[in-house]
Amino acid sequence: MVYEMMAVKKYIQLVFCFAVIGFVACNKPKQRVVTVYETSAGGHSLTQVQTVASKEYEIKLTVDTTVEYQTITGIGGSFTEATAQVLSALSDDKRQEVLNAYFGSEGAQYSLTRTHMGSCDFSLTNYSYAAIAGDKHLDHFSIKEDLNDLIPLILDAQNSSETGFKIIASPWTAPPWMKDNNSYVGGKLRDEYQESYAQLFVKYLDAYKKKGIDIWGLTVVNEPHGNGNNWESMHFSPDEMTSFVRDVLGPTLEKSGWNHIKILGYDQNRAGLDEWTQSMYANQENAKYFSGTAIHWYESTFKVFEKSLQRAHVKAPDKYLIQTEACVDSEVPHWRDDAWYWKKEATDWGWDWAPEDQKEWHPKYSPVHRYARDIIGCLNNWVDGWVDWNMVLNKQGGPNWFKNWCVAPVIVDTEAGEVYYTPLYNIMVHFSKFIRPGAKRIHWEHQDSDLLVTAVRNPDTSLAVVVFNPSQTSKVFQLKVAGVEQVIRISKNALQTIVIKTNQRYES
């Protein structure tokens, strides 16, 4: 009876095909549609460019969808008090425009974000959720400092996003009274306040949940090596952080019903990654509560530290490896000057302050090149999430209580109410919009020494191939993937995202 029903169903389908679009169309194979977007120093800005009709090419780029690597968690940027304050200076329409640009279906569609717990350098002043000294049980815990800026910003971003996004929360320090130096800057957590510090996370998760915000993951503290005693910080050694998570924070979250929250260890520069993962993943007991590792890019303006990333993956192949912070620092942004972002004129902290044996790690660089190279390099070496720092800053590169001015992909003239989408915004879109959560990184090969490439297969079966050409010569390559053989030209000094989708009209 079942077989008879199936036969009837198939007969009806065939009759429909003959009657409506003909037998040939019903049995056509799936066809692939190739769309190419380019951002370039020459003026393209997420511009859709035409593929090349010629069969002549210099380079063959082959993508193999059968060879898979890590699953992508997400790509995005960070909610900070500075960003919230700058956006509040805009009209309601302009503010919503920026939120749509980051989270809307026509925008970047950020899928992974970060925010700070308590104050950070990109706050207006120092503050803590547990401000009263000696309040060991956190009876006076309050997120009142976030009620007028951070929380409304996150809620509005959630309302602007159709697909949603994950949030990682990071404290820059424990409340000063919990530390051995009684200061926001530097010092270590005192042993007698470890339980209190763990409860701070629970109180925070509860409070944000009540406001309609679900936190996906936590880091124990931002930059446990410190930051030269400049702004909010708290020091941990690898073993100290591991024991705190293993013996205090992990069990506390578990007992409080927050055991699904992802705990990411470390949260600083990649050059120190080996030492931290060695402690975190030394044995199953140590690793139990760690969901993964968080890293930053500030150790160098060009090095990706591929070997360290690879070793971290080998030590814990089932754990997350997420880039949680990156920005162009120590440079007052150039207002509406797209060309500057493509030039090797930016410097970072290491240009002036790096030890002599590491000065070579900090040459001047092009901001666009740094972003594109780093995201591609990270993805190609097992990083599954990449999070930028401030989404929006003012023309000065703040506000920032420490005057630690930085660049954001979107800059606002708060006096004139004008918004400038820098080329860095376009670079982020090339990745965040087309590489979606749940995507699988896939294998590729080519023989050109200039081109940097990464590729994924998204959950909707679309393919995204990102190609960066930092050279001063345009390139013509043949892309071969999933039955497609397409010739494409990439401009000099340009980034492309090539999206390959199945044309559903041809499906039988």
PDB file of C-alpha atoms in Angstrom, residues 53-282:
ATOM      1  CA  ALA A  53      33.552  35.827 -19.139  1.00  0.00           C
ATOM      2  CA  SER A  54      37.014  34.903 -20.426  1.00  0.00           C
ATOM      3  CA  LYS A  55      38.466  31.461 -19.751  1.00  0.00           C
ATOM      4  CA  GLU A  56      41.961  32.904 -19.302  1.00  0.00           C
ATOM      5  CA  TYR A  57      43.333  33.122 -15.765  1.00  0.00           C
ATOM      6  CA  GLU A  58      46.620  33.238 -13.875  1.00  0.00           C
ATOM      7  CA  ILE A  59      45.721  31.323 -10.716  1.00  0.00           C
ATOM      8  CA  LYS A  60      43.597  28.305  -9.922  1.00  0.00           C
ATOM      9  CA  LEU A  61      41.752  28.401  -6.578  1.00  0.00           C
ATOM     10  CA  THR A  62      40.220  25.034  -5.735  1.00  0.00           C
ATOM     11  CA  VAL A  63      37.845  24.624  -2.787  1.00  0.00           C
ATOM     12  CA  ASP A  64      37.066  21.120  -1.490  1.00  0.00           C
ATOM     13  CA  THR A  65      33.757  20.976   0.374  1.00  0.00           C
ATOM     14  CA  THR A  66      34.381  17.400   1.539  1.00  0.00           C
ATOM     15  CA  VAL A  67      37.281  18.366   3.834  1.00  0.00           C
ATOM     16  CA  GLU A  68      35.940  20.101   6.947  1.00  0.00           C
ATOM     17  CA  TYR A  69      37.591  21.798   9.891  1.00  0.00           C
ATOM     18  CA  GLN A  70      36.064  23.762  12.812  1.00  0.00           C
ATOM     19  CA  THR A  71      32.461  24.887  13.242  1.00  0.00           C
ATOM     20  CA  ILE A  72      32.068  28.668  13.309  1.00  0.00           C
ATOM     21  CA  THR A  73      30.543  30.163  16.480  1.00  0.00           C
ATOM     22  CA  GLY A  74      30.152  33.700  15.178  1.00  0.00           C
ATOM     23  CA  ILE A  75      31.709  37.013  14.162  1.00  0.00           C
ATOM     24  CA  GLY A  76      30.947  40.473  15.532  1.00  0.00           C
ATOM     25  CA  GLY A  77      31.901  43.311  17.863  1.00  0.00           C
ATOM     26  CA  SER A  78      31.518  44.651  21.396  1.00  0.00           C
ATOM     27  CA  PHE A  79      28.967  46.617  23.387  1.00  0.00           C
ATOM     28  CA  THR A  80      30.737  49.195  25.556  1.00  0.00           C
ATOM     29  CA  GLU A  81      29.617  52.172  27.594  1.00  0.00           C
ATOM     30  CA  ALA A  82      31.553  54.344  25.145  1.00  0.00           C
ATOM     31  CA  THR A  83      29.581  52.972  22.200  1.00  0.00           C
ATOM     32  CA  ALA A  84      26.302  53.435  24.051  1.00  0.00           C
ATOM     33  CA  GLN A  85      27.157  57.028  24.957  1.00  0.00           C
ATOM     34  CA  VAL A  86      28.173  57.956  21.409  1.00  0.00           C
ATOM     35  CA  LEU A  87      25.016  56.442  19.923  1.00  0.00           C
ATOM     36  CA  SER A  88      22.874  58.300  22.462  1.00  0.00           C
ATOM     37  CA  ALA A  89      24.113  61.577  20.962  1.00  0.00           C
ATOM     38  CA  LEU A  90      22.488  60.716  17.626  1.00  0.00           C
ATOM     39  CA  SER A  91      18.884  61.237  16.607  1.00  0.00           C
ATOM     40  CA  ASP A  92      16.666  58.197  17.061  1.00  0.00           C
ATOM     41  CA  ASP A  93      16.663  57.561  13.306  1.00  0.00           C
ATOM     42  CA  LYS A  94      20.453  57.782  12.998  1.00  0.00           C
ATOM     43  CA  ARG A  95      20.980  55.575  16.045  1.00  0.00           C
ATOM     44  CA  GLN A  96      18.676  52.946  14.566  1.00  0.00           C
ATOM     45  CA  GLU A  97      20.497  53.223  11.255  1.00  0.00           C
ATOM     46  CA  VAL A  98      23.749  52.219  12.971  1.00  0.00           C
ATOM     47  CA  LEU A  99      22.073  49.360  14.848  1.00  0.00           C
ATOM     48  CA  ASN A 100      20.614  48.101  11.575  1.00  0.00           C
ATOM     49  CA  ALA A 101      24.024  48.403   9.938  1.00  0.00           C
ATOM     50  CA  TYR A 102      25.460  46.060  12.539  1.00  0.00           C
ATOM     51  CA  PHE A 103      22.556  43.726  13.285  1.00  0.00           C
ATOM     52  CA  GLY A 104      19.890  44.117  10.601  1.00  0.00           C
ATOM     53  CA  SER A 105      19.254  41.643   7.796  1.00  0.00           C
ATOM     54  CA  GLU A 106      20.615  44.167   5.265  1.00  0.00           C
ATOM     55  CA  GLY A 107      23.654  44.924   7.421  1.00  0.00           C
ATOM     56  CA  ALA A 108      26.568  43.041   8.953  1.00  0.00           C
ATOM     57  CA  GLN A 109      24.318  40.626  10.879  1.00  0.00           C
ATOM     58  CA  TYR A 110      26.742  40.344  13.800  1.00  0.00           C
ATOM     59  CA  SER A 111      26.329  36.960  15.469  1.00  0.00           C
ATOM     60  CA  LEU A 112      28.891  37.002  18.309  1.00  0.00           C
ATOM     61  CA  THR A 113      29.412  39.935  20.677  1.00  0.00           C
ATOM     62  CA  ARG A 114      31.130  40.898  23.905  1.00  0.00           C
ATOM     63  CA  THR A 115      30.481  43.350  26.718  1.00  0.00           C
ATOM     64  CA  HIS A 116      32.208  44.414  29.927  1.00  0.00           C
ATOM     65  CA  MET A 117      31.063  43.579  33.469  1.00  0.00           C
ATOM     66  CA  GLY A 118      31.649  46.712  35.511  1.00  0.00           C
ATOM     67  CA  SER A 119      33.810  49.486  34.122  1.00  0.00           C
ATOM     68  CA  CYS A 120      36.644  49.239  31.607  1.00  0.00           C
ATOM     69  CA  ASP A 121      38.854  51.793  29.873  1.00  0.00           C
ATOM     70  CA  PHE A 122      35.988  52.541  27.462  1.00  0.00           C
ATOM     71  CA  SER A 123      33.745  53.638  30.303  1.00  0.00           C
ATOM     72  CA  LEU A 124      33.193  57.200  31.463  1.00  0.00           C
ATOM     73  CA  THR A 125      34.512  56.469  34.942  1.00  0.00           C
ATOM     74  CA  ASN A 126      35.395  53.600  37.293  1.00  0.00           C
ATOM     75  CA  TYR A 127      32.449  51.685  38.718  1.00  0.00           C
ATOM     76  CA  SER A 128      31.584  48.321  40.238  1.00  0.00           C
ATOM     77  CA  TYR A 129      28.376  46.330  40.691  1.00  0.00           C
ATOM     78  CA  ALA A 130      29.455  45.672  44.289  1.00  0.00           C
ATOM     79  CA  ALA A 131      30.644  49.072  45.398  1.00  0.00           C
ATOM     80  CA  ILE A 132      30.304  48.685  49.168  1.00  0.00           C
ATOM     81  CA  ALA A 133      33.499  47.396  50.750  1.00  0.00           C
ATOM     82  CA  GLY A 134      33.155  44.211  52.764  1.00  0.00           C
ATOM     83  CA  ASP A 135      29.785  43.259  51.218  1.00  0.00           C
ATOM     84  CA  LYS A 136      30.933  39.651  51.076  1.00  0.00           C
ATOM     85  CA  HIS A 137      27.493  38.214  50.268  1.00  0.00           C
ATOM     86  CA  LEU A 138      26.808  40.958  47.687  1.00  0.00           C
ATOM     87  CA  ASP A 139      23.629  42.068  49.398  1.00  0.00           C
ATOM     88  CA  HIS A 140      23.985  45.475  47.744  1.00  0.00           C
ATOM     89  CA  PHE A 141      24.811  44.200  44.240  1.00  0.00           C
ATOM     90  CA  SER A 142      23.377  46.484  41.556  1.00  0.00           C
ATOM     91  CA  ILE A 143      23.664  46.937  37.787  1.00  0.00           C
ATOM     92  CA  LYS A 144      22.275  50.491  38.042  1.00  0.00           C
ATOM     93  CA  GLU A 145      25.312  51.835  36.131  1.00  0.00           C
ATOM     94  CA  ASP A 146      24.199  49.859  33.046  1.00  0.00           C
ATOM     95  CA  LEU A 147      20.508  50.742  33.111  1.00  0.00           C
ATOM     96  CA  ASN A 148      20.705  53.923  31.048  1.00  0.00           C
ATOM     97  CA  ASP A 149      23.286  52.939  28.445  1.00  0.00           C
ATOM     98  CA  LEU A 150      24.583  49.373  28.034  1.00  0.00           C
ATOM     99  CA  ILE A 151      21.336  47.524  28.674  1.00  0.00           C
ATOM    100  CA  PRO A 152      19.144  49.685  26.374  1.00  0.00           C
ATOM    101  CA  LEU A 153      21.812  49.351  23.659  1.00  0.00           C
ATOM    102  CA  ILE A 154      21.881  45.553  23.878  1.00  0.00           C
ATOM    103  CA  LEU A 155      18.086  45.330  23.977  1.00  0.00           C
ATOM    104  CA  ASP A 156      17.767  47.561  20.926  1.00  0.00           C
ATOM    105  CA  ALA A 157      20.390  45.490  19.112  1.00  0.00           C
ATOM    106  CA  GLN A 158      18.388  42.359  19.923  1.00  0.00           C
ATOM    107  CA  ASN A 159      15.284  43.990  18.467  1.00  0.00           C
ATOM    108  CA  SER A 160      17.230  44.923  15.334  1.00  0.00           C
ATOM    109  CA  SER A 161      18.469  41.383  14.731  1.00  0.00           C
ATOM    110  CA  GLU A 162      16.336  38.749  13.032  1.00  0.00           C
ATOM    111  CA  THR A 163      18.872  35.973  13.591  1.00  0.00           C
ATOM    112  CA  GLY A 164      20.047  36.837  17.115  1.00  0.00           C
ATOM    113  CA  PHE A 165      23.561  36.892  18.539  1.00  0.00           C
ATOM    114  CA  LYS A 166      25.584  35.447  21.398  1.00  0.00           C
ATOM    115  CA  ILE A 167      27.086  37.628  24.145  1.00  0.00           C
ATOM    116  CA  ILE A 168      30.348  37.047  26.004  1.00  0.00           C
ATOM    117  CA  ALA A 169      30.682  39.061  29.235  1.00  0.00           C
ATOM    118  CA  SER A 170      34.085  39.950  30.685  1.00  0.00           C
ATOM    119  CA  PRO A 171      35.012  41.749  33.911  1.00  0.00           C
ATOM    120  CA  TRP A 172      38.143  43.913  33.770  1.00  0.00           C
ATOM    121  CA  THR A 173      38.552  43.574  37.530  1.00  0.00           C
ATOM    122  CA  ALA A 174      36.870  42.454  40.722  1.00  0.00           C
ATOM    123  CA  PRO A 175      35.576  45.223  42.997  1.00  0.00           C
ATOM    124  CA  PRO A 176      38.662  46.908  44.523  1.00  0.00           C
ATOM    125  CA  TRP A 177      37.881  45.755  48.059  1.00  0.00           C
ATOM    126  CA  MET A 178      38.190  42.122  46.939  1.00  0.00           C
ATOM    127  CA  LYS A 179      41.792  42.687  45.826  1.00  0.00           C
ATOM    128  CA  ASP A 180      45.102  42.780  47.633  1.00  0.00           C
ATOM    129  CA  ASN A 181      45.824  46.371  46.542  1.00  0.00           C
ATOM    130  CA  ASN A 182      42.292  47.768  47.044  1.00  0.00           C
ATOM    131  CA  SER A 183      42.440  49.414  43.615  1.00  0.00           C
ATOM    132  CA  TYR A 184      40.645  49.172  40.273  1.00  0.00           C
ATOM    133  CA  VAL A 185      44.037  48.873  38.599  1.00  0.00           C
ATOM    134  CA  GLY A 186      46.326  45.841  39.038  1.00  0.00           C
ATOM    135  CA  GLY A 187      46.501  43.628  42.088  1.00  0.00           C
ATOM    136  CA  LYS A 188      45.198  40.115  42.691  1.00  0.00           C
ATOM    137  CA  LEU A 189      41.997  38.588  44.020  1.00  0.00           C
ATOM    138  CA  ARG A 190      42.302  37.842  47.740  1.00  0.00           C
ATOM    139  CA  ASP A 191      41.685  34.221  48.688  1.00  0.00           C
ATOM    140  CA  GLU A 192      38.942  35.088  51.160  1.00  0.00           C
ATOM    141  CA  TYR A 193      36.912  36.729  48.369  1.00  0.00           C
ATOM    142  CA  GLN A 194      37.045  34.006  45.741  1.00  0.00           C
ATOM    143  CA  GLU A 195      33.510  32.874  46.585  1.00  0.00           C
ATOM    144  CA  SER A 196      32.294  36.469  46.480  1.00  0.00           C
ATOM    145  CA  TYR A 197      33.863  36.988  43.068  1.00  0.00           C
ATOM    146  CA  ALA A 198      32.200  33.826  41.767  1.00  0.00           C
ATOM    147  CA  GLN A 199      28.853  35.009  43.143  1.00  0.00           C
ATOM    148  CA  LEU A 200      29.358  38.300  41.290  1.00  0.00           C
ATOM    149  CA  PHE A 201      28.992  36.354  38.019  1.00  0.00           C
ATOM    150  CA  VAL A 202      25.819  34.664  39.258  1.00  0.00           C
ATOM    151  CA  LYS A 203      24.281  37.970  40.340  1.00  0.00           C
ATOM    152  CA  TYR A 204      25.199  39.507  36.979  1.00  0.00           C
ATOM    153  CA  LEU A 205      23.670  36.653  34.975  1.00  0.00           C
ATOM    154  CA  ASP A 206      20.496  36.822  37.080  1.00  0.00           C
ATOM    155  CA  ALA A 207      20.196  40.596  36.751  1.00  0.00           C
ATOM    156  CA  TYR A 208      20.744  40.677  32.995  1.00  0.00           C
ATOM    157  CA  LYS A 209      18.330  37.777  32.525  1.00  0.00           C
ATOM    158  CA  LYS A 210      15.646  39.777  34.315  1.00  0.00           C
ATOM    159  CA  LYS A 211      16.232  42.626  31.862  1.00  0.00           C
ATOM    160  CA  GLY A 212      15.716  40.294  28.898  1.00  0.00           C
ATOM    161  CA  ILE A 213      19.383  39.651  28.068  1.00  0.00           C
ATOM    162  CA  ASP A 214      20.809  36.139  27.994  1.00  0.00           C
ATOM    163  CA  ILE A 215      24.560  35.863  28.364  1.00  0.00           C
ATOM    164  CA  TRP A 216      26.144  33.008  26.381  1.00  0.00           C
ATOM    165  CA  GLY A 217      29.666  32.986  27.773  1.00  0.00           C
ATOM    166  CA  LEU A 218      32.034  34.493  30.351  1.00  0.00           C
ATOM    167  CA  THR A 219      35.729  35.129  30.666  1.00  0.00           C
ATOM    168  CA  VAL A 220      37.220  35.115  34.153  1.00  0.00           C
ATOM    169  CA  VAL A 221      38.895  38.472  33.697  1.00  0.00           C
ATOM    170  CA  ASN A 222      40.065  40.591  30.787  1.00  0.00           C
ATOM    171  CA  GLU A 223      43.841  40.423  30.246  1.00  0.00           C
ATOM    172  CA  PRO A 224      45.070  38.563  33.345  1.00  0.00           C
ATOM    173  CA  HIS A 225      48.669  39.639  32.637  1.00  0.00           C
ATOM    174  CA  GLY A 226      47.482  43.205  33.235  1.00  0.00           C
ATOM    175  CA  ASN A 227      47.940  46.204  30.972  1.00  0.00           C
ATOM    176  CA  GLY A 228      50.902  47.969  32.467  1.00  0.00           C
ATOM    177  CA  ASN A 229      48.806  49.227  35.401  1.00  0.00           C
ATOM    178  CA  ASN A 230      47.001  51.755  33.225  1.00  0.00           C
ATOM    179  CA  TRP A 231      43.267  51.021  33.512  1.00  0.00           C
ATOM    180  CA  GLU A 232      41.035  48.431  35.189  1.00  0.00           C
ATOM    181  CA  SER A 233      42.822  45.097  35.561  1.00  0.00           C
ATOM    182  CA  MET A 234      43.393  42.136  37.864  1.00  0.00           C
ATOM    183  CA  HIS A 235      46.213  39.630  37.660  1.00  0.00           C
ATOM    184  CA  PHE A 236      45.995  35.832  37.509  1.00  0.00           C
ATOM    185  CA  SER A 237      48.668  33.284  36.687  1.00  0.00           C
ATOM    186  CA  PRO A 238      47.581  30.338  34.510  1.00  0.00           C
ATOM    187  CA  ASP A 239      47.439  27.982  37.493  1.00  0.00           C
ATOM    188  CA  GLU A 240      45.598  30.532  39.646  1.00  0.00           C
ATOM    189  CA  MET A 241      42.897  31.006  37.036  1.00  0.00           C
ATOM    190  CA  THR A 242      42.615  27.273  36.433  1.00  0.00           C
ATOM    191  CA  SER A 243      42.180  26.486  40.107  1.00  0.00           C
ATOM    192  CA  PHE A 244      39.652  29.313  40.529  1.00  0.00           C
ATOM    193  CA  VAL A 245      37.522  27.957  37.685  1.00  0.00           C
ATOM    194  CA  ARG A 246      37.928  24.333  38.726  1.00  0.00           C
ATOM    195  CA  ASP A 247      37.297  24.788  42.451  1.00  0.00           C
ATOM    196  CA  VAL A 248      35.124  27.902  42.746  1.00  0.00           C
ATOM    197  CA  LEU A 249      33.585  29.487  39.653  1.00  0.00           C
ATOM    198  CA  GLY A 250      32.591  26.300  37.816  1.00  0.00           C
ATOM    199  CA  PRO A 251      30.903  24.675  40.834  1.00  0.00           C
ATOM    200  CA  THR A 252      29.234  27.970  41.809  1.00  0.00           C
ATOM    201  CA  LEU A 253      27.664  28.406  38.371  1.00  0.00           C
ATOM    202  CA  GLU A 254      26.627  24.757  38.388  1.00  0.00           C
ATOM    203  CA  LYS A 255      24.924  25.005  41.765  1.00  0.00           C
ATOM    204  CA  SER A 256      23.164  28.215  40.743  1.00  0.00           C
ATOM    205  CA  GLY A 257      21.636  26.713  37.600  1.00  0.00           C
ATOM    206  CA  TRP A 258      24.025  28.468  35.206  1.00  0.00           C
ATOM    207  CA  ASN A 259      26.033  25.389  34.230  1.00  0.00           C
ATOM    208  CA  HIS A 260      25.188  25.955  30.551  1.00  0.00           C
ATOM    209  CA  ILE A 261      27.192  29.208  30.515  1.00  0.00           C
ATOM    210  CA  LYS A 262      30.438  28.873  28.574  1.00  0.00           C
ATOM    211  CA  ILE A 263      33.562  29.703  30.595  1.00  0.00           C
ATOM    212  CA  LEU A 264      36.448  30.861  28.422  1.00  0.00           C
ATOM    213  CA  GLY A 265      39.897  30.952  29.980  1.00  0.00           C
ATOM    214  CA  TYR A 266      42.847  33.293  29.446  1.00  0.00           C
ATOM    215  CA  ASP A 267      41.506  36.317  27.422  1.00  0.00           C
ATOM    216  CA  GLN A 268      44.765  37.958  26.405  1.00  0.00           C
ATOM    217  CA  ASN A 269      47.410  37.924  23.676  1.00  0.00           C
ATOM    218  CA  ARG A 270      48.203  34.815  21.622  1.00  0.00           C
ATOM    219  CA  ALA A 271      51.915  34.754  22.376  1.00  0.00           C
ATOM    220  CA  GLY A 272      51.074  33.519  25.896  1.00  0.00           C
ATOM    221  CA  LEU A 273      48.535  30.949  24.740  1.00  0.00           C
ATOM    222  CA  ASP A 274      50.681  27.819  25.181  1.00  0.00           C
ATOM    223  CA  GLU A 275      51.311  28.391  28.880  1.00  0.00           C
ATOM    224  CA  TRP A 276      47.633  28.958  29.616  1.00  0.00           C
ATOM    225  CA  THR A 277      46.220  26.038  27.653  1.00  0.00           C
ATOM    226  CA  GLN A 278      48.842  23.786  29.227  1.00  0.00           C
ATOM    227  CA  SER A 279      47.384  24.592  32.643  1.00  0.00           C
ATOM    228  CA  MET A 280      43.713  24.676  31.625  1.00  0.00           C
ATOM    229  CA  TYR A 281      43.809  21.367  29.762  1.00  0.00           C
ATOM    230  CA  ALA A 282      46.480  19.540  31.768  1.00  0.00           C
TER     231      ALA A 282
END
